CSV table of C-alpha atoms and ligand atoms in Angstrom, one decimal:
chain,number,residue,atom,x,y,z
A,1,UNK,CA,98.9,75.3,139.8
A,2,UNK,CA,97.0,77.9,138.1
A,3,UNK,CA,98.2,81.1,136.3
A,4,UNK,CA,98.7,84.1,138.4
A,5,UNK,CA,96.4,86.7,138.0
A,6,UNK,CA,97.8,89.9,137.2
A,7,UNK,CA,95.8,93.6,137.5
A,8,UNK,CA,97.7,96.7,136.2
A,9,UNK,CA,96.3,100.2,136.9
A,10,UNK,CA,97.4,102.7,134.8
A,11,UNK,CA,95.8,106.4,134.1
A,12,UNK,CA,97.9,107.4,131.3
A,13,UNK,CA,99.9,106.4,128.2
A,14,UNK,CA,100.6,102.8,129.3
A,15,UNK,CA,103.7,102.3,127.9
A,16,UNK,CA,104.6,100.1,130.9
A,17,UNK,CA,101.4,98.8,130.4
A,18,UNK,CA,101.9,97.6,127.3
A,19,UNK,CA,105.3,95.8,128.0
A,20,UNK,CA,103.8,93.7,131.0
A,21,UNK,CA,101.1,92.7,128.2
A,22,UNK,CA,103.6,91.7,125.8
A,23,UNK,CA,105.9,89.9,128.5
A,24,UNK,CA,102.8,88.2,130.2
A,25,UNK,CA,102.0,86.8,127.0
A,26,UNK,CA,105.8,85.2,126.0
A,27,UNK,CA,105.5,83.1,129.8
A,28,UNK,CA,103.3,80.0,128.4
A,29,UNK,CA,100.4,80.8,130.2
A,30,UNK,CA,101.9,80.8,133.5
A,31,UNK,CA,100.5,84.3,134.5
A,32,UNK,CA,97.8,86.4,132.8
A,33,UNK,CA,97.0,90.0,132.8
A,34,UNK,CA,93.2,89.2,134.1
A,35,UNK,CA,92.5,93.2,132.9
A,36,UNK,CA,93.5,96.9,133.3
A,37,UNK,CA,92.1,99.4,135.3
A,38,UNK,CA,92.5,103.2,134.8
A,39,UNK,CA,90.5,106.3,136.9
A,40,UNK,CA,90.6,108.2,133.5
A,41,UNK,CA,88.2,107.4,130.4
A,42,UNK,CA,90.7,109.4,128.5
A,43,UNK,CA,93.6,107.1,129.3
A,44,UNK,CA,95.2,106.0,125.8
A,45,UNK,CA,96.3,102.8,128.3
A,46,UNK,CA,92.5,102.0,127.7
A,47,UNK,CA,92.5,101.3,123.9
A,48,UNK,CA,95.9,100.2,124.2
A,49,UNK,CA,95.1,97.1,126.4
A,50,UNK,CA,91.8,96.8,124.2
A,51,UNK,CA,93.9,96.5,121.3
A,52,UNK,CA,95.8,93.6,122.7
A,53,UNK,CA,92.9,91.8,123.7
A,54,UNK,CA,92.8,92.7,127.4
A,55,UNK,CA,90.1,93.8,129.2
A,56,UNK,CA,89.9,97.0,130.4
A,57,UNK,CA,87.5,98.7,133.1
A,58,UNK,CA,87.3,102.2,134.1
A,59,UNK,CA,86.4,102.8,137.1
A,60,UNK,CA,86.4,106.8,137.6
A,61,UNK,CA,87.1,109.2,140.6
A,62,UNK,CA,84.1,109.4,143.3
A,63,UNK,CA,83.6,112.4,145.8
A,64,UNK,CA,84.2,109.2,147.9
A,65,UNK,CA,87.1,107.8,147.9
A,66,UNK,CA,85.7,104.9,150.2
A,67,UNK,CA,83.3,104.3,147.3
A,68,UNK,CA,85.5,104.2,145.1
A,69,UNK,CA,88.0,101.8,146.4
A,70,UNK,CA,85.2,99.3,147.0
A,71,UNK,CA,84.5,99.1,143.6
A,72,UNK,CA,87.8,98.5,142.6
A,73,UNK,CA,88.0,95.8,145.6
A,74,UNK,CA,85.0,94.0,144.1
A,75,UNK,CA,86.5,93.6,140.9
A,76,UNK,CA,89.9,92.1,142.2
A,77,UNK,CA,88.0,89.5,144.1
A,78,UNK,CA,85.5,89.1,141.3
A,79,UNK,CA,88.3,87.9,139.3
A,80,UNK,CA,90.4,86.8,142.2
A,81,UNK,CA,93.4,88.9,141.4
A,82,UNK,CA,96.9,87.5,143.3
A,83,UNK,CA,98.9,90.5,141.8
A,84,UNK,CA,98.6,94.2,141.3
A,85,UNK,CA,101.0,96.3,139.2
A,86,UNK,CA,100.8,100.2,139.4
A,87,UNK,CA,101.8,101.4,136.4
A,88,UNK,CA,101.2,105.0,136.2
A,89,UNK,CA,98.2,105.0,138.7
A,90,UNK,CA,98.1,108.7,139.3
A,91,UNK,CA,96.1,108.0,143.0
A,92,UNK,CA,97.4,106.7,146.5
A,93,UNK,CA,96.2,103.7,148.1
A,94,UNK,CA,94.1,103.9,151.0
A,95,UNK,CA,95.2,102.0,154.0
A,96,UNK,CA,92.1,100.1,154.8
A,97,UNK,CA,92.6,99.4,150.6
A,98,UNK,CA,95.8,97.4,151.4
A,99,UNK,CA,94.6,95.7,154.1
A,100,UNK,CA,91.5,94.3,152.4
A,101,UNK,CA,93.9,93.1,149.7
A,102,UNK,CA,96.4,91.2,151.5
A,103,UNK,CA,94.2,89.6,153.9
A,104,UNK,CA,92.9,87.5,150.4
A,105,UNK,CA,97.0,86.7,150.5
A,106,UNK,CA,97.5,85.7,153.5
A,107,UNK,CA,98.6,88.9,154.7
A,108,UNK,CA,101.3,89.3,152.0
A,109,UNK,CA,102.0,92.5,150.2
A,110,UNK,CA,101.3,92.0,146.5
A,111,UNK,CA,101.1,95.0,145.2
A,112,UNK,CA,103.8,96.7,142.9
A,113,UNK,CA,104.6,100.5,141.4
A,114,UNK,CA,107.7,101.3,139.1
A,115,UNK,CA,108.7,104.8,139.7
A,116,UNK,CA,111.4,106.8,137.7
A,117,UNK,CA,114.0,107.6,139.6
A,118,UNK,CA,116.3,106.2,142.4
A,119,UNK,CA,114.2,106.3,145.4
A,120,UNK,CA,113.9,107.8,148.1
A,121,UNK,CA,115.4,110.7,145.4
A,122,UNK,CA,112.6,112.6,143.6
A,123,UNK,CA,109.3,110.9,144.2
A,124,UNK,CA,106.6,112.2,143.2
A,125,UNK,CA,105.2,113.8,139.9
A,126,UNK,CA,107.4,114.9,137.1
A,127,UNK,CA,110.5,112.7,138.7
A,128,UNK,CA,112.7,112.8,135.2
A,129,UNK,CA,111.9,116.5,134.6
A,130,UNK,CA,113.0,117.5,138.1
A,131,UNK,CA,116.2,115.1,138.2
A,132,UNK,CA,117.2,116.2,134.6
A,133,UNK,CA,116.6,120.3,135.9
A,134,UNK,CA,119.2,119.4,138.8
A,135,UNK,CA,121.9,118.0,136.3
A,136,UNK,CA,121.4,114.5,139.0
A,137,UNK,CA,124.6,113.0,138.0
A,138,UNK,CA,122.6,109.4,138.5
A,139,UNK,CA,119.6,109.0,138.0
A,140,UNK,CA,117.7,105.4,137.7
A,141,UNK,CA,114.4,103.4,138.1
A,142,UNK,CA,113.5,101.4,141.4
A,143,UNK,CA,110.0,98.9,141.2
A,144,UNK,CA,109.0,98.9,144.9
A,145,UNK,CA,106.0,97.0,147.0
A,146,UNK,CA,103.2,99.9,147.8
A,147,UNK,CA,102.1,101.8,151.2
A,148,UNK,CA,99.9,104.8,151.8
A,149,UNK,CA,102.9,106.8,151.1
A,150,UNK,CA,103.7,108.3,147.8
A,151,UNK,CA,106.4,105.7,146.1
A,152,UNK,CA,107.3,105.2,149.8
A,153,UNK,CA,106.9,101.5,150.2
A,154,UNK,CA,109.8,98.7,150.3
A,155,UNK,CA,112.3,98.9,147.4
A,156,UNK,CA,112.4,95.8,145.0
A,157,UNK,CA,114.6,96.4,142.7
A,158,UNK,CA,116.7,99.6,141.7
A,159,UNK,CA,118.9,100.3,138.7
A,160,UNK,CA,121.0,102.8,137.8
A,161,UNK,CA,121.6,105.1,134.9
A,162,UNK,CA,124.3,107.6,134.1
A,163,UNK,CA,123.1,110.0,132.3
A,164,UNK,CA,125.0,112.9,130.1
A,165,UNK,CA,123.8,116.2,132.2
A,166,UNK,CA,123.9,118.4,128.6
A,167,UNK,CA,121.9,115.7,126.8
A,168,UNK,CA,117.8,116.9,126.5
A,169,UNK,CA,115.3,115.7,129.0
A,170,UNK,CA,113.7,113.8,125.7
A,171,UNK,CA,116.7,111.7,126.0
A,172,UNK,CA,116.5,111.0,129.2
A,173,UNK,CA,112.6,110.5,129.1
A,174,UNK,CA,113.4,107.6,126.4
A,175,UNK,CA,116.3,106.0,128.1
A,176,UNK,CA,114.4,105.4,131.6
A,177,UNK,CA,110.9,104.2,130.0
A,178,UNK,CA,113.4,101.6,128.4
A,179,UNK,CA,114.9,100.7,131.5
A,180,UNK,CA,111.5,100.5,133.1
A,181,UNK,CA,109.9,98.5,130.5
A,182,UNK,CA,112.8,95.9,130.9
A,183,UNK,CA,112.9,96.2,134.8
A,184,UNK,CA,108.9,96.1,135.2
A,185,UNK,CA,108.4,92.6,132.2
A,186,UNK,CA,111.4,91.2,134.2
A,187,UNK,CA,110.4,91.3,137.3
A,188,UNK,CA,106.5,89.5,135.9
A,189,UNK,CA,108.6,87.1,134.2
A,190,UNK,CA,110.5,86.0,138.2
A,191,UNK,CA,107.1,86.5,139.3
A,192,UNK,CA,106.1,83.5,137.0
A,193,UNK,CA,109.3,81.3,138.1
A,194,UNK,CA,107.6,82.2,142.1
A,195,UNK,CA,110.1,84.8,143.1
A,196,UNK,CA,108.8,86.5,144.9
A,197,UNK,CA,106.4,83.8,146.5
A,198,UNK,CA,102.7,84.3,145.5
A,199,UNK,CA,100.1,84.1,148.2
A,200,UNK,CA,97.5,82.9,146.1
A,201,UNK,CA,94.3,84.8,146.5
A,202,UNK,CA,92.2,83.1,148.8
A,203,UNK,CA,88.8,84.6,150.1
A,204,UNK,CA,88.2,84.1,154.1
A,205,UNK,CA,85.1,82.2,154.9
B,301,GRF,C1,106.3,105.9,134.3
B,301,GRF,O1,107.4,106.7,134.2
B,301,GRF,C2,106.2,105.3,135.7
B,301,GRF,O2,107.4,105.0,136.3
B,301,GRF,C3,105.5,106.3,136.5
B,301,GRF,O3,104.5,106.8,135.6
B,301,GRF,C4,105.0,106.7,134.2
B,301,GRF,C5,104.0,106.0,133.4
B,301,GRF,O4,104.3,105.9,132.1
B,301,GRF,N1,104.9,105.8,137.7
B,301,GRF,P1,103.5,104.9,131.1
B,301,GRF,O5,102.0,105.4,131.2
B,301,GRF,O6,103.7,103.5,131.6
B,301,GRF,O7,104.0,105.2,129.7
């Protein structure tokens, strides 16, 4: 069987990024990040990745979106990608996106986003800040399969955290990117041992 074939997209710091990397590269070869993709050339994910010797590709915002997607579409079949991990992607989806991308998976959904909180509390931008302003008395990380919603799509996985309400949001900030860093390489690592199943990416005649 060959490695699975991971994409991440990421538009900003990449520190989830960055733990996939170094998980992916701990699993004997049975998976590999095939690159990262970001919408920003600013991203520091970029040089990140590039630093760890993964390849990166920008692929910036059109005025269409249709455009746009298709470019991204041609480099996961280019490189026959069986995964993609969100990871910070800053854009939604389009529909006629995640249809093109499971029928090469036998109509399976294979595509992942960590989000910081314990949805369906708080999605959406600035999801720490807002849970730590409302003194959330739980707060917690879920990794979830993706739909043309924003972090709508099927929960995964969901953890949670008690937090202290007087402690500062830096706190918090630090303890859920280390939940989500373990949460996110854990759940590439089950990947690896086939749960859940991988529809390997296979092109229609
Ligand atoms: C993470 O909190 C992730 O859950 C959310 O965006 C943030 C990205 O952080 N979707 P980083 O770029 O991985 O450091």
């Amino acid at each position: 069987m060959r490695p699975l074939r991971v994409a991440i997209f990421a538009s900003g710091t990449g520190s989830n990024a960055l733990a996939l990397i170094n998980k992916a590269q701990t699993l004997s070869g049975a998976l590999e990040i095939s690159f990262v993709l970001s919408d920003k050339a600013m991203a520091p994910v970029l040089k990140k990745a590039q630093e760890m010797s993964v390849r990166t590709y920008l692929v910036e915002k059109k005025l269409d979106r249709h455009n746009h997607e298709q470019e991204i579409l041609k480099l996961l079949r280019e490189h026959r990608i069986d995964w993609i991990f969100l990871a910070g992607y800053m854009r939604l989806l389009s529909g006629s996106f995640l249809r093109q991308f499971s029928s090469w998976h036998e109509g399976a959904s294979q595509i992942v986003n960590i989000h910081p909180s314990l949805l369906p509390a708080y999605p959406g931008a600035e999801a720490i800040a807002r849970a730590h302003q409302d003194r959330a008395s739980q707060t917690g990380v879920t990794v979830h399969f993706v739909d043309e919603g924003m972090d709508t799509g099927e929960i995964i996985i969901q953890e949670a955290l008690n937090l202290p309400s007087e402690a500062p949001l830096s706190d918090w900030v630090d303890a859920i990117h280390r939940l989500e860093h373990r949460m996110y390489s854990n759940f590439l690592e089950s990947l690896s041992l086939g749960k859940p199943r991988t529809f390997y990416f296979e092109e229609n005649p």
